Short mmCIF file of C-alpha atoms in Angstrom, two decimals:
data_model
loop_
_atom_site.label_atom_id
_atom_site.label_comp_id
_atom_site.label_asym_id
_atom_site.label_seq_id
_atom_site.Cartn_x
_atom_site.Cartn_y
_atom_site.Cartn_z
CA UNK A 1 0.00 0.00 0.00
CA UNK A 2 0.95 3.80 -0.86
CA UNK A 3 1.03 6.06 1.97
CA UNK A 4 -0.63 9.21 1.43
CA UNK A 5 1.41 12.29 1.45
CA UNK A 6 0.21 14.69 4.28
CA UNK A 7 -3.17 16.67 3.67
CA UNK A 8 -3.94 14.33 1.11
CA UNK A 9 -6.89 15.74 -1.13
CA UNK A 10 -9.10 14.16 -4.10
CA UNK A 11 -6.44 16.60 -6.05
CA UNK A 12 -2.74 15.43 -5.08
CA UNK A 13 -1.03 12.83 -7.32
CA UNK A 14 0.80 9.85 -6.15
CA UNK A 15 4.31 9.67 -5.18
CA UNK A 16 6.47 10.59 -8.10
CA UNK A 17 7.97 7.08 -8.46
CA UNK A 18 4.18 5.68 -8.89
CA UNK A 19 3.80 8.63 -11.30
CA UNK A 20 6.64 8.07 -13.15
CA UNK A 21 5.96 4.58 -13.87
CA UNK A 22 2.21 5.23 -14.72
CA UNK A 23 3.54 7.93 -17.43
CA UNK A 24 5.55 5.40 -19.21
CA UNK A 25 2.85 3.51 -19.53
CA UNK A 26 1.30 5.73 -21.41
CA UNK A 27 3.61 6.96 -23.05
CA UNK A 28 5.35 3.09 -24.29
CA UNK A 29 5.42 2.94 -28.10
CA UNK A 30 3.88 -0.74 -28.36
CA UNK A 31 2.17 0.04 -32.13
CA UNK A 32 5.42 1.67 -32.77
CA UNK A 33 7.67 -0.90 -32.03
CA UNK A 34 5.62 -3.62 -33.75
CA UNK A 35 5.56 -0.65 -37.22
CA UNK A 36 9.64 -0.91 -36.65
CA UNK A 37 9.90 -4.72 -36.50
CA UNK A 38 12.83 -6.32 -38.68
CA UNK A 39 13.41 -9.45 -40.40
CA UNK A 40 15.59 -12.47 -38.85
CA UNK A 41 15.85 -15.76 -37.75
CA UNK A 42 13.46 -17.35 -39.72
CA UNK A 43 11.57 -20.79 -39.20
CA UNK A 44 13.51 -22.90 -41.24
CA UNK A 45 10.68 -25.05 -42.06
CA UNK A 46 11.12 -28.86 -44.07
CA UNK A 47 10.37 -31.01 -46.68
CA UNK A 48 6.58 -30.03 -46.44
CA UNK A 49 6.58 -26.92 -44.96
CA UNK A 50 8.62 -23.86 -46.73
CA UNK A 51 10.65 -21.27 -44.85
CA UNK A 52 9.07 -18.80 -42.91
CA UNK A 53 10.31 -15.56 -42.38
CA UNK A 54 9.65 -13.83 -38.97
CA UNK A 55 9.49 -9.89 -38.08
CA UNK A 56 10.67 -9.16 -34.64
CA UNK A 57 9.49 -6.42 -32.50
CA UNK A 58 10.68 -4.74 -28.81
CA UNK A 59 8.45 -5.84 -25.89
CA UNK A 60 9.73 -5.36 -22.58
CA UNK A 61 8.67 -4.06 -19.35
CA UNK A 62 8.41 -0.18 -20.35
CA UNK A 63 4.60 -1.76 -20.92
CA UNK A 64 3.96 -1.82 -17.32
CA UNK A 65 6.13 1.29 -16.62
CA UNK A 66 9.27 -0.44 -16.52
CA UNK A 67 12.72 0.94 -17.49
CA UNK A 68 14.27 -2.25 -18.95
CA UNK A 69 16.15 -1.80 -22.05
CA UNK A 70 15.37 -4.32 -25.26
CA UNK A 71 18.28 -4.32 -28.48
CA UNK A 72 17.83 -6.21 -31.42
CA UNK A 73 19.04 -6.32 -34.57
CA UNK A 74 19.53 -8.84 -38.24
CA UNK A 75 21.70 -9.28 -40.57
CA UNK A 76 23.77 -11.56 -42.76
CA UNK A 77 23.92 -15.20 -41.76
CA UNK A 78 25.38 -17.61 -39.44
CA UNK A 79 26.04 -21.15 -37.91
CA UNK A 80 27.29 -23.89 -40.58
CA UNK A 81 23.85 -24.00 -42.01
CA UNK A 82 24.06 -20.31 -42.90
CA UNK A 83 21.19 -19.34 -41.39
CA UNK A 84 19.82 -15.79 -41.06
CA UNK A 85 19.92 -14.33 -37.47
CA UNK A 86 18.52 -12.39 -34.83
CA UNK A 87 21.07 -10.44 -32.42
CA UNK A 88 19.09 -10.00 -28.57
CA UNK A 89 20.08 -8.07 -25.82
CA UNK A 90 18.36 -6.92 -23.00
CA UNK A 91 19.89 -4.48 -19.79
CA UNK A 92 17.50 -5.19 -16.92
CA UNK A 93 16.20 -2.08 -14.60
CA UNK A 94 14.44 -3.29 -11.35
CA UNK A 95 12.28 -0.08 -10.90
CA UNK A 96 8.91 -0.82 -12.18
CA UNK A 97 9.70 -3.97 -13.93
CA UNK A 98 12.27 -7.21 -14.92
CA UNK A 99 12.00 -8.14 -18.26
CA UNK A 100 13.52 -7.59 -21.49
CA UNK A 101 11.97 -9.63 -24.89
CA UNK A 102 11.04 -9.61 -28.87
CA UNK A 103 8.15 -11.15 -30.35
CA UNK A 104 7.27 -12.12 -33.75
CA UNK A 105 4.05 -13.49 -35.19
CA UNK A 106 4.07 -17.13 -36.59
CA UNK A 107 1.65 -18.63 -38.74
CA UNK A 108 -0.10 -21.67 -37.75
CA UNK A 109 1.82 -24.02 -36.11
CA UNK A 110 1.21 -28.62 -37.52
CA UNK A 111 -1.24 -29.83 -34.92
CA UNK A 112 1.52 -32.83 -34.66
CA UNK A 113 4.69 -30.33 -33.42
CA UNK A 114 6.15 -31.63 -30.54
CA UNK A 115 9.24 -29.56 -30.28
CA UNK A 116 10.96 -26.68 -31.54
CA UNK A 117 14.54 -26.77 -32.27
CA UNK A 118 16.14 -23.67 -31.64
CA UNK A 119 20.39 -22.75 -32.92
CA UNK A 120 21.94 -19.84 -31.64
CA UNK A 121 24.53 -18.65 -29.84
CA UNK A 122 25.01 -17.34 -25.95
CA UNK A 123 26.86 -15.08 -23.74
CA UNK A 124 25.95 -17.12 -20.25
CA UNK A 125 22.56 -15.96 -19.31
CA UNK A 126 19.41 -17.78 -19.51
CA UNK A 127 17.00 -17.06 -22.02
CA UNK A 128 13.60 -18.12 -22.46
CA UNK A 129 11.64 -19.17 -25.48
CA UNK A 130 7.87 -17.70 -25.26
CA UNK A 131 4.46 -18.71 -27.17
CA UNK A 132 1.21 -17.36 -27.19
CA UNK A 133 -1.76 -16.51 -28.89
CA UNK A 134 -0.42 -12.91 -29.37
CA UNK A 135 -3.03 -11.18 -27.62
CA UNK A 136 -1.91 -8.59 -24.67
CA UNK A 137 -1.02 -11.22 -21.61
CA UNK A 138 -0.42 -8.48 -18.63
CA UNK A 139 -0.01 -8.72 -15.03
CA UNK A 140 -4.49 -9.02 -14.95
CA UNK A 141 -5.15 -11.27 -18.87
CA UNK A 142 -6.57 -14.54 -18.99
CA UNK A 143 -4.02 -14.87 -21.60
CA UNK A 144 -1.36 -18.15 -21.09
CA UNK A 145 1.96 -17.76 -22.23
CA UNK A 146 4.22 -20.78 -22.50
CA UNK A 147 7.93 -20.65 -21.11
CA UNK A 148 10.92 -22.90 -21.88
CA UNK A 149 14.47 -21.71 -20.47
CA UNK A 150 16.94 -21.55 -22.45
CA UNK A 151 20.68 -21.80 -20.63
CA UNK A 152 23.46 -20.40 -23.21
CA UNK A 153 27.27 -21.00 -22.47
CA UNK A 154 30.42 -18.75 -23.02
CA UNK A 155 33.83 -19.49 -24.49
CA UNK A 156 36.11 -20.58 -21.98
CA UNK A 157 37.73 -17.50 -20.81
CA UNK A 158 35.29 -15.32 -21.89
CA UNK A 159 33.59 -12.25 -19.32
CA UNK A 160 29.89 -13.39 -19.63
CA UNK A 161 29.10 -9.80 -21.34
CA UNK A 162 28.35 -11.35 -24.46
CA UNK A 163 25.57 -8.17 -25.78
CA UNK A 164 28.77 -5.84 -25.88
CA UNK A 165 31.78 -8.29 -26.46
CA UNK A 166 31.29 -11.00 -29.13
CA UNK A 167 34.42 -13.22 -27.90
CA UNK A 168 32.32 -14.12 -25.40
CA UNK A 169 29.73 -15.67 -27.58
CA UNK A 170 29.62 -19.47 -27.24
CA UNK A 171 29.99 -21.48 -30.60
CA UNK A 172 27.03 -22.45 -32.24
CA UNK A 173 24.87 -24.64 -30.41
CA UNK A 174 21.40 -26.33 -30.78
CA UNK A 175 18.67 -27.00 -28.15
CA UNK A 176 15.34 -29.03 -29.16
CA UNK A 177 12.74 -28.09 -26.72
CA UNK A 178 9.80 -30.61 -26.34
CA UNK A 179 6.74 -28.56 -26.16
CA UNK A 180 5.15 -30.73 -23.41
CA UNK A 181 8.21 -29.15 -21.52
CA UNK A 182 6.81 -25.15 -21.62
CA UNK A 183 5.29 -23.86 -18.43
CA UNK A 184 2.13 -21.90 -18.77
CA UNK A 185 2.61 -18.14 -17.30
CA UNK A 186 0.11 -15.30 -17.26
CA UNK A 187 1.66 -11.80 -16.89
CA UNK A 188 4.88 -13.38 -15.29
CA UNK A 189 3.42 -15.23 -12.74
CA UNK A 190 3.84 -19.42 -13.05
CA UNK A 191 0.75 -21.07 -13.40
CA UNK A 192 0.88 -23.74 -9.98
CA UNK A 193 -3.22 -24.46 -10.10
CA UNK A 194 -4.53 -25.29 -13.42
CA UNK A 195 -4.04 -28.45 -15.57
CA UNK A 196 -3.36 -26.23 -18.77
CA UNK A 197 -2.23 -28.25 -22.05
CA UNK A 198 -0.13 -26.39 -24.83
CA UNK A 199 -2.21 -26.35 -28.26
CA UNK A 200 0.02 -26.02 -31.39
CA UNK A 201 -2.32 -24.56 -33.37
CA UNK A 202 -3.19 -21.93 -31.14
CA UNK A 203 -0.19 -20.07 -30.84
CA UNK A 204 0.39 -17.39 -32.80
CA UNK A 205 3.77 -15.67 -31.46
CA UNK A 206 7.05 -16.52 -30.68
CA UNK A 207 9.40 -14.57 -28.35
CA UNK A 208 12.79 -14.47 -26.47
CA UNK A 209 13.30 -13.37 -23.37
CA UNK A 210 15.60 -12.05 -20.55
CA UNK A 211 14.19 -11.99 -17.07
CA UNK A 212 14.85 -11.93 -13.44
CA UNK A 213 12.95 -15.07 -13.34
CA UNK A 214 13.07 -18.69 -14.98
CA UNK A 215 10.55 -20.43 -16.62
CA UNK A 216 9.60 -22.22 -13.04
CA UNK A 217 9.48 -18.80 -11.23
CA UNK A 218 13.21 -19.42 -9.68
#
């Protein structure tokens, strides 16, 4: 609870901190950033299903008045398959929030997937792999959103600051991540009550992220 400030009145505004936060809610360019998205790290697809191309956009915790910090970027390829990439970094700010992430939108998803198989490369922290339905999920939504962690390694001697010194970077690496292995989440908080089962064909966006928390709440 908020303590009021002394001769508190229908007219006086919250502490400045509460203020602050509430203001960049307002004020956090979520059209803007999905406008701005870019192209990278694409669904490979197989024999059946072609390549799919996926636009990434910012999403961190400046949508609940956070001051988090999301970086991403594309370009060129990479890995021995020559893939294209994403590059994700997130700086995490306490006040107001904890979360760094992108998003893209997928297309629908076989009704027989039972993993995704994701390549990349780390600088020690763990990521996690999100899907949803893409519809807002906030602290108060009824919307799930799955969770698998993602642990990434540096090169042996490296600092562990792999978003601002690439000979960090582990090699290329490959993690296949059953989906019966996702935790359901809404707004953050781990799902401990409900029997919830992940459908494939109802998620419609795919995301990264760098938290405070794992995928278990730890």
């Amino acid at each position: 609870s908020i303590p009021p400030f002394p001769d508190a009145n229908l007219f006086n505004l919250k502490p400045p901190s509460i203020m602050g936060q509430a203001m960049r809610m307002m004020k956090y360019p979520h059209a803007e950033n999905e406008i701005n998205a870019i192209t990278g790290a694409i669904i490979t697809g197989d024999s059946i299903h072609p390549p799919i191309p996926l636009r990434w956009h910012r999403l961190d915790d400046g949508v609940m008045g956070g001051k988090s910090i999301t970086t991403h970027s594309a370009g060129g390829k990479g890995g021995d398959k020559g893939e294209e990439w994403l590059h994700f970094s997130g700086t995490i700010n306490t006040d107001g929030g904890g979360f760094t992430s992108v998003r893209a939108p997928i297309s629908l998803i076989p009704e027989d997937t039972e993993a995704i198989a994701v390549r990349y490369r780390g600088d020690g922290k763990t990521y996690k792999v999100l899907l949803s339905n893409g519809k807002p999920a906030g602290p108060f939504s009824n919307n799930v959103s799955w969770q698998a962690d993602l642990p990434t390694c540096i090169r042996e001697g490296g600092d562990g600051d792999g978003a601002d010194n690439e000979k960090s970077y582990s090699s290329w690496e490959e993690a296949t991540l059953p989906l019966s292995s996702f935790i359901p989440s809404f707004g953050g908080r781990v799902n401990k009550k409900e029997s919830l089962v992940l459908v494939p064909t109802e998620q419609r966006q795919i995301g990264l992220m760098l938290s405070l928390y794992r995928s278990d709440g730890s």
